[in-house]
Amino acid sequence: MEGFSLPKAPEWVHAETWTREQQEQELTRRFMLTAVTLEADFQFTARQSDIILNVSLKCGTTWLSYVCHLIRMGGSQPDFHSLEEVVPLFDVCSVLGMDPNTVTQPAHPRLFATHAPYDRVPRGSKVIACFRDPKDMFLSLFVFFDSLLMLKGRVELSVFAKNKGIFGILKRMLDLLVIWWEHRHDKGVLILFYEDLKEDHDASVRRIAQFMGAHLTDEEIGRVVHATTHAEMYRHREKFDLHEFTGKLVEMMKEVSSDELVGRVRKNGGKVGEGEKRLTEEVKQSIEREWQDTVTAKLGFRDFNEMRQALKKELSDKLAQNEN
C-alpha cells in the first residue's frame, strides 16, 4: 500500500443522494482503497500442523473461523475482543500492524483465514475451503460493502453489479471454487458449502472436528453447535465486527465519517436463498453467465445446487463404503 493515495473526494460526496454517474465514480473511488488494503501482501511461514481457512468474501469466513476456534477449545468460549486476535485474517494483518507469524494463539492447532486466491495460499498446512451460492454471496457483498465503504444506501444494486472490480470478486470466488473442487480429494484438504453448515449444523461441526483431529465428546460438540448458531453469534456480534480495520480505513479516506458499524453478523443475515429472491433478473443472469463460463465450462455443473448435491453424494457413498 506504500505510495498509494486515494483520489481526492469530490465536493458532492456528502450529499444525501447521488446521480448514477456519481454513484459509479464514488463506488470505484472507495473500492480502490479497500481492494488495495484487503489484498495487501503478507509473508507467512506455514507449519504442517496449521489449518488455513481459504474462504472467499461473504462465504462464511467469520462463521467458519469461530466454529474451528471453538472446536480446538473444546466448546469453551474464552473472552476475546476481536475474532482476528485468535484467528488472524491474513488479508487485514498488514493494515492492522499484525504479524501472523508471531501472534500467540490460545490453543492448538494454529488457525488462519484468508480470502486470497489459490496461488497465494501458503503451502505446507491443512486447508479448509468454504463456498456459497453465488447469488447469496453477491447479495451479502452488496449489503456488506454498503456499510464497509460507508455508502449509506446511495449506490443502487444495478450500479454495484456493473462495477468491474466488485463483480471480479465473484469471478475470483468461482475460480477458487473450481480449483479447490479439483483438489478436494487431496490429503489435508476439506471442502465445505455454507448451505450444508446451515442445513445440518451438528454433522458439519463433527466433520470439521474430525478433519482437525479434534476428539470432542457429544457434549462438547453440542456446545460448539450452540455457540455458533446465528442467534448466539448475533448476541455477541461486537466480537466479530471489523471496528479496528474500519477505523484504519476511515483514516485513509479522511473525509468519510466513521459513524456506521460494519457488521459481519447481521440481525437478518446468514440466510439461504435470499439472492434468488432479492436480486434483479439482470443481476441474476449476469451471475449465471459467469457460472457457466467459469464452472460449467470446466467442471460440467449447470448450477450451484447440482455441484452441492454431487458433493453430498460423494460423502454419502464414502460413509456407506466405510460402514461396509
PDB file of N, CA and C in Angstrom, residues 235-301:
ATOM      1  N   ARG A 235     -25.793 -12.288  19.321  1.00  0.00           N
ATOM      2  CA  ARG A 235     -25.812 -11.782  20.692  1.00  0.00           C
ATOM      3  C   ARG A 235     -24.450 -11.254  21.114  1.00  0.00           C
ATOM      4  N   HIS A 236     -23.387 -11.795  20.517  1.00  0.00           N
ATOM      5  CA  HIS A 236     -22.019 -11.353  20.818  1.00  0.00           C
ATOM      6  C   HIS A 236     -21.377 -10.716  19.586  1.00  0.00           C
ATOM      7  N   ARG A 237     -22.195 -10.083  18.759  1.00  0.00           N
ATOM      8  CA  ARG A 237     -21.757  -9.607  17.441  1.00  0.00           C
ATOM      9  C   ARG A 237     -20.589  -8.631  17.476  1.00  0.00           C
ATOM     10  N   GLU A 238     -20.430  -7.903  18.590  1.00  0.00           N
ATOM     11  CA  GLU A 238     -19.325  -6.932  18.645  1.00  0.00           C
ATOM     12  C   GLU A 238     -17.966  -7.617  18.542  1.00  0.00           C
ATOM     13  N   LYS A 239     -17.903  -8.898  18.902  1.00  0.00           N
ATOM     14  CA  LYS A 239     -16.631  -9.626  18.831  1.00  0.00           C
ATOM     15  C   LYS A 239     -16.256 -10.011  17.391  1.00  0.00           C
ATOM     16  N   PHE A 240     -17.215  -9.899  16.481  1.00  0.00           N
ATOM     17  CA  PHE A 240     -16.977 -10.338  15.112  1.00  0.00           C
ATOM     18  C   PHE A 240     -16.925  -9.178  14.112  1.00  0.00           C
ATOM     19  N   ASP A 241     -17.026  -7.951  14.603  1.00  0.00           N
ATOM     20  CA  ASP A 241     -17.061  -6.806  13.709  1.00  0.00           C
ATOM     21  C   ASP A 241     -15.675  -6.225  13.467  1.00  0.00           C
ATOM     22  N   LEU A 242     -15.541  -5.551  12.343  1.00  0.00           N
ATOM     23  CA  LEU A 242     -14.250  -5.050  11.902  1.00  0.00           C
ATOM     24  C   LEU A 242     -13.989  -3.616  12.373  1.00  0.00           C
ATOM     25  N   HIS A 243     -14.170  -3.360  13.661  1.00  0.00           N
ATOM     26  CA  HIS A 243     -14.043  -1.991  14.164  1.00  0.00           C
ATOM     27  C   HIS A 243     -12.664  -1.401  13.896  1.00  0.00           C
ATOM     28  N   GLU A 244     -11.624  -2.133  14.259  1.00  0.00           N
ATOM     29  CA  GLU A 244     -10.274  -1.594  14.126  1.00  0.00           C
ATOM     30  C   GLU A 244      -9.902  -1.412  12.663  1.00  0.00           C
ATOM     31  N   PHE A 245     -10.238  -2.394  11.836  1.00  0.00           N
ATOM     32  CA  PHE A 245      -9.942  -2.286  10.409  1.00  0.00           C
ATOM     33  C   PHE A 245     -10.693  -1.108   9.797  1.00  0.00           C
ATOM     34  N   THR A 246     -11.979  -0.969  10.150  1.00  0.00           N
ATOM     35  CA  THR A 246     -12.777   0.130   9.613  1.00  0.00           C
ATOM     36  C   THR A 246     -12.205   1.468  10.041  1.00  0.00           C
ATOM     37  N   GLY A 247     -11.744   1.536  11.283  1.00  0.00           N
ATOM     38  CA  GLY A 247     -11.127   2.768  11.762  1.00  0.00           C
ATOM     39  C   GLY A 247      -9.929   3.151  10.923  1.00  0.00           C
ATOM     40  N   LYS A 248      -9.093   2.158  10.574  1.00  0.00           N
ATOM     41  CA  LYS A 248      -7.935   2.416   9.735  1.00  0.00           C
ATOM     42  C   LYS A 248      -8.374   2.875   8.343  1.00  0.00           C
ATOM     43  N   LEU A 249      -9.435   2.257   7.835  1.00  0.00           N
ATOM     44  CA  LEU A 249      -9.942   2.598   6.519  1.00  0.00           C
ATOM     45  C   LEU A 249     -10.459   4.034   6.506  1.00  0.00           C
ATOM     46  N   VAL A 250     -11.144   4.398   7.567  1.00  0.00           N
ATOM     47  CA  VAL A 250     -11.680   5.759   7.680  1.00  0.00           C
ATOM     48  C   VAL A 250     -10.552   6.779   7.697  1.00  0.00           C
ATOM     49  N   GLU A 251      -9.472   6.447   8.402  1.00  0.00           N
ATOM     50  CA  GLU A 251      -8.319   7.353   8.443  1.00  0.00           C
ATOM     51  C   GLU A 251      -7.788   7.608   7.037  1.00  0.00           C
ATOM     52  N   MET A 252      -7.744   6.561   6.218  1.00  0.00           N
ATOM     53  CA  MET A 252      -7.230   6.706   4.860  1.00  0.00           C
ATOM     54  C   MET A 252      -8.191   7.492   3.973  1.00  0.00           C
ATOM     55  N   MET A 253      -9.494   7.291   4.199  1.00  0.00           N
ATOM     56  CA  MET A 253     -10.488   8.013   3.407  1.00  0.00           C
ATOM     57  C   MET A 253     -10.623   9.464   3.851  1.00  0.00           C
ATOM     58  N   LYS A 254     -10.275   9.725   5.104  1.00  0.00           N
ATOM     59  CA  LYS A 254     -10.240  11.051   5.711  1.00  0.00           C
ATOM     60  C   LYS A 254     -11.602  11.739   5.762  1.00  0.00           C
ATOM     61  N   GLU A 255     -12.192  12.034   4.605  1.00  0.00           N
ATOM     62  CA  GLU A 255     -13.395  12.855   4.600  1.00  0.00           C
ATOM     63  C   GLU A 255     -14.660  12.073   4.932  1.00  0.00           C
ATOM     64  N   VAL A 256     -14.542  10.751   5.103  1.00  0.00           N
ATOM     65  CA  VAL A 256     -15.718   9.923   5.365  1.00  0.00           C
ATOM     66  C   VAL A 256     -15.848   9.664   6.861  1.00  0.00           C
ATOM     67  N   SER A 257     -17.022   9.887   7.416  1.00  0.00           N
ATOM     68  CA  SER A 257     -17.225   9.712   8.855  1.00  0.00           C
ATOM     69  C   SER A 257     -17.264   8.240   9.209  1.00  0.00           C
ATOM     70  N   SER A 258     -17.020   7.934  10.481  1.00  0.00           N
ATOM     71  CA  SER A 258     -16.966   6.542  10.939  1.00  0.00           C
ATOM     72  C   SER A 258     -18.148   6.202  11.840  1.00  0.00           C
ATOM     73  N   ASP A 259     -19.320   6.736  11.517  1.00  0.00           N
ATOM     74  CA  ASP A 259     -20.463   6.558  12.408  1.00  0.00           C
ATOM     75  C   ASP A 259     -21.274   5.306  12.122  1.00  0.00           C
ATOM     76  N   GLU A 260     -20.793   4.465  11.205  1.00  0.00           N
ATOM     77  CA  GLU A 260     -21.550   3.263  10.870  1.00  0.00           C
ATOM     78  C   GLU A 260     -20.802   2.003  11.258  1.00  0.00           C
ATOM     79  N   LEU A 261     -21.531   1.018  11.694  1.00  0.00           N
ATOM     80  CA  LEU A 261     -20.961  -0.252  12.128  1.00  0.00           C
ATOM     81  C   LEU A 261     -20.868  -1.220  10.959  1.00  0.00           C
ATOM     82  N   VAL A 262     -19.694  -1.784  10.768  1.00  0.00           N
ATOM     83  CA  VAL A 262     -19.543  -2.831   9.760  1.00  0.00           C
ATOM     84  C   VAL A 262     -19.792  -4.163  10.447  1.00  0.00           C
ATOM     85  N   GLY A 263     -20.970  -4.701  10.274  1.00  0.00           N
ATOM     86  CA  GLY A 263     -21.340  -5.921  10.968  1.00  0.00           C
ATOM     87  C   GLY A 263     -21.173  -7.150  10.105  1.00  0.00           C
ATOM     88  N   ARG A 264     -20.426  -8.122  10.588  1.00  0.00           N
ATOM     89  CA  ARG A 264     -20.273  -9.381   9.857  1.00  0.00           C
ATOM     90  C   ARG A 264     -21.301 -10.413  10.319  1.00  0.00           C
ATOM     91  N   VAL A 265     -21.965 -10.133  11.447  1.00  0.00           N
ATOM     92  CA  VAL A 265     -23.067 -10.977  11.903  1.00  0.00           C
ATOM     93  C   VAL A 265     -24.277 -10.059  12.023  1.00  0.00           C
ATOM     94  N   ARG A 266     -25.038  -9.947  10.947  1.00  0.00           N
ATOM     95  CA  ARG A 266     -26.160  -9.013  10.906  1.00  0.00           C
ATOM     96  C   ARG A 266     -27.436  -9.665  11.455  1.00  0.00           C
ATOM     97  N   LYS A 267     -28.352  -8.834  11.930  1.00  0.00           N
ATOM     98  CA  LYS A 267     -29.588  -9.315  12.537  1.00  0.00           C
ATOM     99  C   LYS A 267     -30.352 -10.254  11.611  1.00  0.00           C
ATOM    100  N   ASN A 268     -30.475  -9.899  10.352  1.00  0.00           N
ATOM    101  CA  ASN A 268     -31.224 -10.722   9.402  1.00  0.00           C
ATOM    102  C   ASN A 268     -30.309 -11.375   8.366  1.00  0.00           C
ATOM    103  N   GLY A 269     -29.038 -11.511   8.714  1.00  0.00           N
ATOM    104  CA  GLY A 269     -28.074 -12.062   7.768  1.00  0.00           C
ATOM    105  C   GLY A 269     -27.972 -13.573   7.855  1.00  0.00           C
ATOM    106  N   GLY A 270     -27.087 -14.124   7.023  1.00  0.00           N
ATOM    107  CA  GLY A 270     -26.798 -15.553   7.071  1.00  0.00           C
ATOM    108  C   GLY A 270     -27.871 -16.460   6.522  1.00  0.00           C
ATOM    109  N   LYS A 271     -28.815 -15.909   5.757  1.00  0.00           N
ATOM    110  CA  LYS A 271     -29.907 -16.735   5.251  1.00  0.00           C
ATOM    111  C   LYS A 271     -29.550 -17.367   3.910  1.00  0.00           C
ATOM    112  N   VAL A 272     -30.227 -18.458   3.616  1.00  0.00           N
ATOM    113  CA  VAL A 272     -30.018 -19.176   2.360  1.00  0.00           C
ATOM    114  C   VAL A 272     -31.170 -18.865   1.412  1.00  0.00           C
ATOM    115  N   GLY A 273     -30.841 -18.572   0.139  1.00  0.00           N
ATOM    116  CA  GLY A 273     -31.875 -18.353  -0.864  1.00  0.00           C
ATOM    117  C   GLY A 273     -32.313 -16.915  -1.048  1.00  0.00           C
ATOM    118  N   GLU A 274     -31.721 -15.987  -0.291  1.00  0.00           N
ATOM    119  CA  GLU A 274     -32.128 -14.588  -0.382  1.00  0.00           C
ATOM    120  C   GLU A 274     -31.717 -13.967  -1.714  1.00  0.00           C
ATOM    121  N   GLY A 275     -30.601 -14.416  -2.262  1.00  0.00           N
ATOM    122  CA  GLY A 275     -30.148 -13.860  -3.532  1.00  0.00           C
ATOM    123  C   GLY A 275     -31.152 -14.093  -4.646  1.00  0.00           C
ATOM    124  N   GLU A 276     -31.701 -15.295  -4.707  1.00  0.00           N
ATOM    125  CA  GLU A 276     -32.698 -15.625  -5.720  1.00  0.00           C
ATOM    126  C   GLU A 276     -33.934 -14.748  -5.569  1.00  0.00           C
ATOM    127  N   LYS A 277     -34.291 -14.412  -4.331  1.00  0.00           N
ATOM    128  CA  LYS A 277     -35.497 -13.617  -4.065  1.00  0.00           C
ATOM    129  C   LYS A 277     -35.281 -12.124  -4.305  1.00  0.00           C
ATOM    130  N   ARG A 278     -34.113 -11.619  -3.931  1.00  0.00           N
ATOM    131  CA  ARG A 278     -33.939 -10.166  -3.866  1.00  0.00           C
ATOM    132  C   ARG A 278     -33.118  -9.548  -4.993  1.00  0.00           C
ATOM    133  N   LEU A 279     -32.296 -10.326  -5.664  1.00  0.00           N
ATOM    134  CA  LEU A 279     -31.524  -9.759  -6.769  1.00  0.00           C
ATOM    135  C   LEU A 279     -32.422  -9.558  -7.988  1.00  0.00           C
ATOM    136  N   THR A 280     -32.109  -8.565  -8.806  1.00  0.00           N
ATOM    137  CA  THR A 280     -32.878  -8.333 -10.025  1.00  0.00           C
ATOM    138  C   THR A 280     -32.573  -9.431 -11.041  1.00  0.00           C
ATOM    139  N   GLU A 281     -33.463  -9.600 -12.005  1.00  0.00           N
ATOM    140  CA  GLU A 281     -33.247 -10.618 -13.043  1.00  0.00           C
ATOM    141  C   GLU A 281     -31.970 -10.337 -13.813  1.00  0.00           C
ATOM    142  N   GLU A 282     -31.677  -9.081 -14.061  1.00  0.00           N
ATOM    143  CA  GLU A 282     -30.472  -8.715 -14.796  1.00  0.00           C
ATOM    144  C   GLU A 282     -29.212  -9.159 -14.058  1.00  0.00           C
ATOM    145  N   VAL A 283     -29.184  -8.913 -12.753  1.00  0.00           N
ATOM    146  CA  VAL A 283     -28.018  -9.290 -11.949  1.00  0.00           C
ATOM    147  C   VAL A 283     -27.909 -10.811 -11.870  1.00  0.00           C
ATOM    148  N   LYS A 284     -29.032 -11.489 -11.658  1.00  0.00           N
ATOM    149  CA  LYS A 284     -29.013 -12.957 -11.583  1.00  0.00           C
ATOM    150  C   LYS A 284     -28.517 -13.564 -12.895  1.00  0.00           C
ATOM    151  N   GLN A 285     -28.924 -12.993 -14.005  1.00  0.00           N
ATOM    152  CA  GLN A 285     -28.480 -13.514 -15.298  1.00  0.00           C
ATOM    153  C   GLN A 285     -26.976 -13.308 -15.483  1.00  0.00           C
ATOM    154  N   SER A 286     -26.468 -12.180 -14.996  1.00  0.00           N
ATOM    155  CA  SER A 286     -25.019 -11.927 -15.086  1.00  0.00           C
ATOM    156  C   SER A 286     -24.243 -12.957 -14.274  1.00  0.00           C
ATOM    157  N   ILE A 287     -24.769 -13.281 -13.086  1.00  0.00           N
ATOM    158  CA  ILE A 287     -24.123 -14.275 -12.226  1.00  0.00           C
ATOM    159  C   ILE A 287     -24.184 -15.653 -12.868  1.00  0.00           C
ATOM    160  N   GLU A 288     -25.327 -15.990 -13.446  1.00  0.00           N
ATOM    161  CA  GLU A 288     -25.485 -17.293 -14.098  1.00  0.00           C
ATOM    162  C   GLU A 288     -24.546 -17.434 -15.294  1.00  0.00           C
ATOM    163  N   ARG A 289     -24.356 -16.360 -16.055  1.00  0.00           N
ATOM    164  CA  ARG A 289     -23.417 -16.407 -17.188  1.00  0.00           C
ATOM    165  C   ARG A 289     -21.993 -16.623 -16.699  1.00  0.00           C
ATOM    166  N   GLU A 290     -21.643 -15.970 -15.595  1.00  0.00           N
ATOM    167  CA  GLU A 290     -20.300 -16.135 -15.046  1.00  0.00           C
ATOM    168  C   GLU A 290     -20.094 -17.566 -14.564  1.00  0.00           C
ATOM    169  N   TRP A 291     -21.137 -18.145 -13.959  1.00  0.00           N
ATOM    170  CA  TRP A 291     -21.065 -19.537 -13.516  1.00  0.00           C
ATOM    171  C   TRP A 291     -20.824 -20.462 -14.717  1.00  0.00           C
ATOM    172  N   GLN A 292     -21.587 -20.270 -15.768  1.00  0.00           N
ATOM    173  CA  GLN A 292     -21.462 -21.123 -16.956  1.00  0.00           C
ATOM    174  C   GLN A 292     -20.077 -21.000 -17.581  1.00  0.00           C
ATOM    175  N   ASP A 293     -19.566 -19.773 -17.644  1.00  0.00           N
ATOM    176  CA  ASP A 293     -18.258 -19.548 -18.268  1.00  0.00           C
ATOM    177  C   ASP A 293     -17.107 -20.102 -17.426  1.00  0.00           C
ATOM    178  N   THR A 294     -17.299 -20.100 -16.105  1.00  0.00           N
ATOM    179  CA  THR A 294     -16.203 -20.497 -15.210  1.00  0.00           C
ATOM    180  C   THR A 294     -16.344 -21.923 -14.702  1.00  0.00           C
ATOM    181  N   VAL A 295     -17.517 -22.271 -14.199  1.00  0.00           N
ATOM    182  CA  VAL A 295     -17.701 -23.581 -13.559  1.00  0.00           C
ATOM    183  C   VAL A 295     -18.226 -24.632 -14.539  1.00  0.00           C
ATOM    184  N   THR A 296     -19.310 -24.314 -15.227  1.00  0.00           N
ATOM    185  CA  THR A 296     -19.877 -25.293 -16.168  1.00  0.00           C
ATOM    186  C   THR A 296     -18.860 -25.670 -17.243  1.00  0.00           C
ATOM    187  N   ALA A 297     -18.155 -24.673 -17.745  1.00  0.00           N
ATOM    188  CA  ALA A 297     -17.189 -24.917 -18.818  1.00  0.00           C
ATOM    189  C   ALA A 297     -16.056 -25.844 -18.381  1.00  0.00           C
ATOM    190  N   LYS A 298     -15.704 -25.817 -17.096  1.00  0.00           N
ATOM    191  CA  LYS A 298     -14.562 -26.602 -16.624  1.00  0.00           C
ATOM    192  C   LYS A 298     -14.967 -27.886 -15.898  1.00  0.00           C
ATOM    193  N   LEU A 299     -16.096 -27.830 -15.187  1.00  0.00           N
ATOM    194  CA  LEU A 299     -16.482 -28.987 -14.371  1.00  0.00           C
ATOM    195  C   LEU A 299     -17.787 -29.637 -14.809  1.00  0.00           C
ATOM    196  N   GLY A 300     -18.573 -28.925 -15.613  1.00  0.00           N
ATOM    197  CA  GLY A 300     -19.812 -29.505 -16.130  1.00  0.00           C
ATOM    198  C   GLY A 300     -21.050 -29.239 -15.297  1.00  0.00           C
ATOM    199  N   PHE A 301     -20.915 -28.711 -14.092  1.00  0.00           N
ATOM    200  CA  PHE A 301     -22.086 -28.472 -13.243  1.00  0.00           C
ATOM    201  C   PHE A 301     -22.898 -27.295 -13.785  1.00  0.00           C
TER     202      PHE A 301
END
